[in-house]
Short mmCIF file of C-alpha atoms in Angstrom, two decimals:
data_model
loop_
_atom_site.label_atom_id
_atom_site.label_comp_id
_atom_site.label_asym_id
_atom_site.label_seq_id
_atom_site.Cartn_x
_atom_site.Cartn_y
_atom_site.Cartn_z
CA UNK T 12 0.00 0.00 0.00
CA UNK T 13 1.33 3.41 -0.89
CA UNK T 14 2.64 5.52 1.91
CA UNK T 15 0.57 8.64 2.67
CA UNK T 16 2.57 11.69 1.71
CA UNK T 17 1.89 13.70 4.87
CA UNK T 18 1.70 10.92 7.48
CA UNK T 19 4.31 10.93 10.22
CA UNK T 20 4.61 7.44 11.67
CA UNK T 21 7.36 8.70 13.96
CA UNK T 22 6.23 11.85 15.80
CA UNK T 23 7.15 12.91 19.31
CA UNK T 24 7.25 16.09 21.39
CA UNK T 25 9.30 16.76 24.51
CA UNK T 26 7.41 18.14 27.51
CA UNK T 27 7.72 21.91 27.92
CA UNK T 28 6.72 22.13 31.60
CA UNK T 29 9.39 20.30 33.57
CA UNK T 30 8.82 20.21 37.36
CA UNK T 31 11.29 18.73 39.82
CA UNK T 32 10.22 16.48 42.66
CA UNK T 33 8.66 18.39 45.56
CA UNK T 34 10.55 18.28 48.87
CA UNK T 35 8.77 18.61 52.22
CA UNK T 36 9.91 20.49 55.31
CA UNK T 37 8.34 21.39 58.63
CA UNK T 38 8.44 24.84 60.22
CA UNK T 39 6.28 27.37 62.10
CA UNK T 40 4.07 29.85 60.28
CA UNK T 41 5.56 32.93 61.94
CA UNK T 42 9.10 31.68 61.20
CA UNK T 43 8.42 30.44 57.67
CA UNK T 44 10.96 32.70 55.96
CA UNK T 45 13.86 31.63 58.20
CA UNK T 46 15.68 28.77 56.48
CA UNK T 47 17.30 27.75 59.76
CA UNK T 48 13.87 26.82 61.15
CA UNK T 49 12.92 24.59 58.21
CA UNK T 50 13.52 20.93 59.03
CA UNK T 51 13.25 18.21 56.41
CA UNK T 52 10.41 15.78 57.06
CA UNK T 53 11.12 12.06 57.26
CA UNK T 54 8.83 9.10 56.75
CA UNK T 55 7.62 7.18 59.79
CA UNK T 56 6.91 3.45 59.69
CA UNK T 57 3.94 2.26 61.74
CA UNK T 58 2.61 -1.22 62.45
CA UNK T 59 -1.04 -1.05 63.42
CA UNK T 60 -3.90 -3.39 64.32
CA UNK T 61 -6.71 -2.37 61.99
CA UNK T 62 -10.16 -3.80 61.34
CA UNK T 63 -11.66 -5.47 58.30
CA UNK T 64 -13.64 -2.84 56.40
CA UNK T 65 -13.57 -3.95 52.77
CA UNK T 66 -16.53 -5.61 51.04
CA UNK T 67 -16.48 -9.40 51.39
CA UNK T 68 -16.56 -12.01 48.66
CA UNK T 69 -19.92 -13.67 47.94
CA UNK T 70 -18.63 -17.08 49.03
CA UNK T 71 -17.82 -15.72 52.50
CA UNK T 72 -21.03 -13.72 52.87
CA UNK T 73 -23.13 -16.82 52.23
CA UNK T 74 -21.41 -18.79 55.01
CA UNK T 75 -22.34 -17.40 58.50
CA UNK T 76 -19.43 -19.15 60.20
CA UNK T 77 -16.83 -17.82 57.79
CA UNK T 78 -18.53 -14.42 57.76
CA UNK T 79 -18.25 -13.93 61.54
CA UNK T 80 -14.68 -15.17 61.58
CA UNK T 81 -13.72 -12.82 58.77
CA UNK T 82 -15.19 -9.60 60.22
CA UNK T 83 -13.99 -10.30 63.78
CA UNK T 84 -10.33 -10.81 62.97
CA UNK T 85 -7.77 -8.01 63.15
CA UNK T 86 -6.26 -6.47 60.03
CA UNK T 87 -2.55 -6.24 60.86
CA UNK T 88 -0.62 -3.92 58.61
CA UNK T 89 2.58 -1.91 58.34
CA UNK T 90 2.35 1.49 56.65
CA UNK T 91 4.40 4.63 56.02
CA UNK T 92 3.18 7.97 57.33
CA UNK T 93 4.54 11.52 57.60
CA UNK T 94 3.71 14.31 60.04
CA UNK T 95 4.96 17.65 61.33
CA UNK T 96 6.88 17.70 64.62
CA UNK T 97 4.90 18.64 67.77
CA UNK T 98 6.19 22.24 67.71
CA UNK T 99 5.67 22.70 63.93
CA UNK T 100 2.38 23.91 62.44
CA UNK T 101 3.44 24.57 58.83
CA UNK T 102 4.40 22.40 55.88
CA UNK T 103 6.84 23.81 53.33
CA UNK T 104 6.79 22.27 49.85
CA UNK T 105 9.73 23.24 47.63
CA UNK T 106 10.17 22.49 43.94
CA UNK T 107 11.41 24.07 40.73
CA UNK T 108 9.72 24.36 37.36
CA UNK T 109 11.43 24.86 34.01
CA UNK T 110 9.32 26.22 31.13
CA UNK T 111 10.82 25.51 27.72
CA UNK T 112 10.22 26.99 24.27
CA UNK T 113 10.54 25.21 20.94
CA UNK T 114 7.10 23.63 20.61
CA UNK T 115 7.33 24.66 16.94
CA UNK T 116 9.72 21.75 16.33
CA UNK T 117 8.89 18.09 17.11
CA UNK T 118 11.67 16.18 18.82
CA UNK T 119 11.13 13.39 16.26
CA UNK T 120 9.27 13.48 12.92
CA UNK T 121 9.89 11.30 9.88
CA UNK T 122 7.79 13.20 7.36
CA UNK T 123 8.95 16.54 5.95
CA UNK T 124 5.53 17.48 4.52
CA UNK T 125 3.80 16.93 7.84
CA UNK T 126 6.50 18.82 9.71
CA UNK T 127 6.11 21.80 7.37
CA UNK T 128 2.33 22.01 7.71
CA UNK T 129 2.57 21.50 11.48
CA UNK T 130 5.13 24.29 11.85
CA UNK T 131 2.88 26.68 9.94
CA UNK T 132 -0.06 25.85 12.22
CA UNK T 133 2.01 26.45 15.38
CA UNK T 134 3.45 29.70 14.03
CA UNK T 135 -0.06 30.94 13.27
CA UNK T 136 -1.19 30.05 16.81
CA UNK T 137 1.80 31.78 18.39
CA UNK T 138 1.21 34.89 16.28
CA UNK T 139 -2.50 34.98 17.11
CA UNK T 140 -2.67 33.73 20.71
CA UNK T 141 0.95 33.88 21.95
CA UNK T 142 0.14 31.20 24.56
CA UNK T 143 -1.52 33.91 26.71
CA UNK T 144 -4.48 31.78 27.78
CA UNK T 145 -2.31 28.76 28.62
CA UNK T 146 0.25 30.95 30.42
CA UNK T 147 -2.48 32.48 32.58
CA UNK T 148 -3.91 29.06 33.48
CA UNK T 149 -0.54 27.56 34.39
CA UNK T 150 0.17 30.67 36.51
CA UNK T 151 -3.16 30.30 38.30
CA UNK T 152 -2.40 26.69 39.14
CA UNK T 153 0.77 27.92 40.82
CA UNK T 154 -1.07 30.76 42.60
CA UNK T 155 -3.91 28.56 43.90
CA UNK T 156 -1.50 25.83 45.08
CA UNK T 157 -3.41 23.08 43.29
CA UNK T 158 -0.14 21.11 43.36
CA UNK T 159 -0.58 20.50 47.11
CA UNK T 160 -3.39 18.03 46.37
CA UNK T 161 -4.64 16.64 49.72
CA UNK T 162 -2.32 18.95 51.69
CA UNK T 163 -4.41 21.91 50.49
CA UNK T 164 -7.51 20.77 52.41
CA UNK T 165 -8.17 22.20 55.88
CA UNK T 166 -5.28 24.67 55.85
CA UNK T 167 -5.51 27.88 57.88
CA UNK T 168 -3.14 29.80 55.57
CA UNK T 169 -1.42 28.99 52.28
CA UNK T 170 1.31 31.23 50.88
CA UNK T 171 2.97 30.55 47.52
CA UNK T 172 6.29 32.27 46.79
CA UNK T 173 7.40 32.10 43.15
CA UNK T 174 10.83 33.30 42.06
CA UNK T 175 12.03 33.61 38.47
CA UNK T 176 15.72 32.70 38.59
CA UNK T 177 16.83 33.53 35.05
CA UNK T 178 20.00 35.54 34.93
CA UNK T 179 19.28 39.24 34.27
CA UNK T 180 15.51 38.76 34.50
CA UNK T 181 14.83 37.81 38.10
CA UNK T 182 11.35 38.50 39.45
CA UNK T 183 9.29 37.41 42.46
CA UNK T 184 5.62 36.99 43.27
CA UNK T 185 3.77 36.10 46.49
CA UNK T 186 0.24 34.66 46.39
CA UNK T 187 -2.36 34.01 49.07
CA UNK T 188 -3.59 30.72 47.60
CA UNK T 189 -6.84 30.82 49.59
CA UNK T 190 -7.95 33.76 47.42
CA UNK T 191 -7.86 31.72 44.20
CA UNK T 192 -10.40 29.05 43.30
CA UNK T 193 -9.38 25.67 41.92
CA UNK T 194 -12.76 25.33 40.16
CA UNK T 195 -12.35 27.97 37.47
CA UNK T 196 -9.86 30.36 35.87
CA UNK T 197 -11.95 33.54 35.94
CA UNK T 198 -9.51 35.57 38.01
CA UNK T 199 -8.20 39.00 37.11
CA UNK T 200 -5.11 39.44 39.23
CA UNK T 201 -2.14 41.60 38.32
CA UNK T 202 0.50 39.24 39.73
CA UNK T 203 -1.02 36.20 38.04
CA UNK T 204 -1.09 38.16 34.77
CA UNK T 205 2.62 39.01 35.13
CA UNK T 206 3.61 35.42 35.89
CA UNK T 207 1.39 34.17 33.07
CA UNK T 208 3.08 36.53 30.62
CA UNK T 209 6.53 35.21 31.60
CA UNK T 210 5.36 31.62 31.10
CA UNK T 211 3.68 32.48 27.79
CA UNK T 212 6.80 34.26 26.52
CA UNK T 213 8.95 31.20 27.22
CA UNK T 214 6.48 28.82 25.56
CA UNK T 215 6.22 31.09 22.50
CA UNK T 216 9.98 31.26 22.03
CA UNK T 217 12.01 29.09 19.69
CA UNK T 218 14.67 28.11 22.22
CA UNK T 219 14.34 30.29 25.34
CA UNK T 220 13.34 29.09 28.82
CA UNK T 221 12.03 30.28 32.19
CA UNK T 222 13.34 28.85 35.46
CA UNK T 223 10.98 29.12 38.43
CA UNK T 224 11.51 28.26 42.09
CA UNK T 225 8.36 27.61 44.12
CA UNK T 226 8.20 27.64 47.92
CA UNK T 227 4.76 26.97 49.34
CA UNK T 228 3.89 27.29 53.04
CA UNK T 229 0.76 25.60 54.37
CA UNK T 230 -0.41 26.14 57.96
CA UNK T 231 -2.10 22.82 58.73
CA UNK T 232 -1.73 22.70 62.54
CA UNK T 233 0.85 21.43 65.02
CA UNK T 234 1.94 17.80 64.60
CA UNK T 235 -0.64 17.25 61.85
CA UNK T 236 -0.20 14.52 59.26
CA UNK T 237 0.97 15.62 55.79
CA UNK T 238 0.82 13.68 52.54
CA UNK T 239 3.84 12.86 50.36
CA UNK T 240 3.23 10.84 47.18
CA UNK T 241 2.34 7.20 47.63
CA UNK T 242 4.40 4.70 45.67
CA UNK T 243 2.57 2.34 43.34
CA UNK T 244 3.68 -1.16 44.39
CA UNK T 245 2.29 -3.83 42.11
CA UNK T 246 3.55 -6.79 44.12
CA UNK T 247 2.57 -6.28 47.78
CA UNK T 248 3.53 -9.78 48.89
CA UNK T 249 2.02 -11.14 52.08
CA UNK T 250 3.62 -9.65 55.18
CA UNK T 251 5.09 -6.67 53.33
CA UNK T 252 4.33 -3.00 53.92
CA UNK T 253 0.86 -2.13 52.62
CA UNK T 254 1.50 1.61 52.01
CA UNK T 255 4.85 2.95 50.87
CA UNK T 256 5.39 6.71 50.63
CA UNK T 257 7.94 8.54 48.47
CA UNK T 258 11.15 10.08 49.78
CA UNK T 259 14.35 11.35 48.19
CA UNK T 260 17.61 11.31 50.15
CA UNK T 261 15.54 10.66 53.29
CA UNK T 262 13.31 13.71 52.69
CA UNK T 263 9.57 13.11 52.26
CA UNK T 264 8.63 14.15 48.74
CA UNK T 265 5.99 14.42 46.05
CA UNK T 266 6.48 12.89 42.61
CA UNK T 267 7.33 15.35 39.83
CA UNK T 268 4.58 13.60 37.80
CA UNK T 269 2.00 14.48 40.45
CA UNK T 270 3.08 18.13 40.47
CA UNK T 271 3.01 18.19 36.66
CA UNK T 272 -0.49 16.72 36.61
CA UNK T 273 -1.73 19.52 38.88
CA UNK T 274 -0.06 22.27 36.86
CA UNK T 275 -1.61 21.08 33.59
CA UNK T 276 -5.10 20.68 35.09
CA UNK T 277 -6.41 23.47 32.88
CA UNK T 278 -8.88 21.65 30.62
CA UNK T 279 -12.29 23.30 31.06
CA UNK T 280 -13.04 22.94 27.35
CA UNK T 281 -14.35 19.36 27.38
CA UNK T 282 -18.09 18.98 26.59
CA UNK T 283 -19.27 17.96 30.09
CA UNK T 284 -17.51 20.76 31.98
CA UNK T 285 -20.65 22.92 32.09
CA UNK T 286 -22.92 20.01 33.06
CA UNK T 287 -23.46 20.37 36.83
CA UNK T 288 -24.15 16.63 37.19
CA UNK T 289 -21.23 15.32 35.13
CA UNK T 290 -18.46 17.89 35.40
CA UNK T 291 -15.17 17.02 37.08
CA UNK T 292 -14.01 20.66 37.20
CA UNK T 293 -10.73 21.46 35.47
CA UNK T 294 -9.08 18.19 34.42
CA UNK T 295 -5.49 17.46 33.46
CA UNK T 296 -4.59 17.89 29.83
CA UNK T 297 -4.65 14.36 28.37
CA UNK T 298 -5.22 13.04 24.80
CA UNK T 299 -8.46 11.32 25.87
CA UNK T 300 -9.30 13.49 28.89
CA UNK T 301 -8.77 10.52 31.21
CA UNK T 302 -9.34 11.02 34.94
CA UNK T 303 -8.14 7.76 36.44
CA UNK T 304 -9.45 8.28 39.97
CA UNK T 305 -12.97 8.65 38.51
CA UNK T 306 -12.46 5.81 36.03
CA UNK T 307 -13.67 8.04 33.20
CA UNK T 308 -12.39 9.60 29.97
CA UNK T 309 -14.02 12.94 29.11
CA UNK T 310 -12.71 13.17 25.54
CA UNK T 311 -13.58 9.98 23.70
CA UNK T 312 -12.84 9.34 20.00
CA UNK T 313 -16.51 8.39 19.60
CA UNK T 314 -17.54 11.98 20.38
CA UNK T 315 -14.67 13.35 18.26
CA UNK T 316 -13.41 15.49 21.13
CA UNK T 317 -10.08 13.72 21.62
CA UNK T 318 -6.67 15.14 20.80
CA UNK T 319 -6.06 13.09 17.67
CA UNK T 320 -9.34 14.13 16.05
CA UNK T 321 -8.37 17.79 16.42
CA UNK T 322 -4.63 17.44 15.84
CA UNK T 323 -4.86 15.44 12.58
CA UNK T 324 -6.93 18.22 11.01
CA UNK T 325 -5.25 21.22 12.60
CA UNK T 326 -1.67 20.13 11.92
CA UNK T 327 -2.52 19.73 8.22
CA UNK T 328 -3.87 23.26 7.85
CA UNK T 329 -7.60 22.86 8.64
CA UNK T 330 -8.92 25.47 11.07
CA UNK T 331 -10.73 24.16 14.12
CA UNK T 332 -14.22 25.44 14.95
CA UNK T 333 -13.31 26.90 18.34
CA UNK T 334 -10.19 28.65 19.60
CA UNK T 335 -10.65 26.59 22.78
CA UNK T 336 -9.93 23.47 20.74
CA UNK T 337 -6.68 25.06 19.54
CA UNK T 338 -5.75 25.86 23.16
CA UNK T 339 -6.39 22.20 24.02
CA UNK T 340 -4.23 20.90 21.16
CA UNK T 341 -1.37 23.22 22.07
CA UNK T 342 -1.61 22.25 25.73
CA UNK T 343 -1.20 18.59 24.72
CA UNK T 344 1.93 19.49 22.75
CA UNK T 345 3.25 21.38 25.81
CA UNK T 346 2.55 18.20 27.82
CA UNK T 347 4.56 16.20 25.29
CA UNK T 348 4.27 12.60 24.17
CA UNK T 349 4.53 10.19 21.24
CA UNK T 350 1.81 10.83 18.66
CA UNK T 351 2.89 9.04 15.46
CA UNK T 352 0.19 7.51 13.28
CA UNK T 353 0.17 4.45 11.09
CA UNK T 354 1.23 5.02 7.47
CA UNK T 355 -0.53 1.89 6.20
#
């Protein structure tokens, strides 16, 4: 079968938002800006006698003897946990974020015709939109501290300090994260606009970058539990630890992937976003709009709202119906990935 002239079977894009792992420290709210009072948090191993609380198999439920024996026995388990010290009331999360330009050029592409039409489409988007909408949304996800995930809940105060570290263009911002919603992006804030413009400028560039340092302070209460990332352990053999948390060099930490997922949770353009019954709020930018903790994909190929449906037309010079669809396509390219298609 003849090979399609503009089909790229090898096509890949490097991610343009590159977060580090997030490192966790304990301190006191009033002393939060004194580095000497910030102590790295370590994981604690606990062995506890729990109870059986999961649903039982049908074979056990139908046997009264086995049923009583099952629900009465103890559930012995060993788990990791992490908490502030008794005198500490504030969690500090520290990470860096590099924003890269160069989305105009795929990191791998084996078809010159496709590459040419793609580059024209990106150049037109940069000229028209200049990544302003995406820059603003990424900035808001820094300002609202969405990257804290569970640590954001029940906090008395949350302060996000963002520092641009580029030589000759240093700049700093301080945000009260409690003033920014995580449910929408309809904020008009001068500092967010400034940070968004710096991010947009880096994304629009051919080969420039922006280096950000983020220090977030969360007043959760003295000795309270905090939540590093949990490791996915596929083989939890009998007698082994049932929950394993993440640490780096003996410092409790959050996965860079988890931080990246929060920062790119800007998709409010999927069809069910405005449906009060079905919406999941802003979801992470994904080719099929998958939200794994809900077991649902919000952009299915059947409804022609997935990335490939839009990208295959847009990259070959066909205009999309809505500018929001262009924002979505570009956000996927900023996310990066392997998107080659069959040439058969």
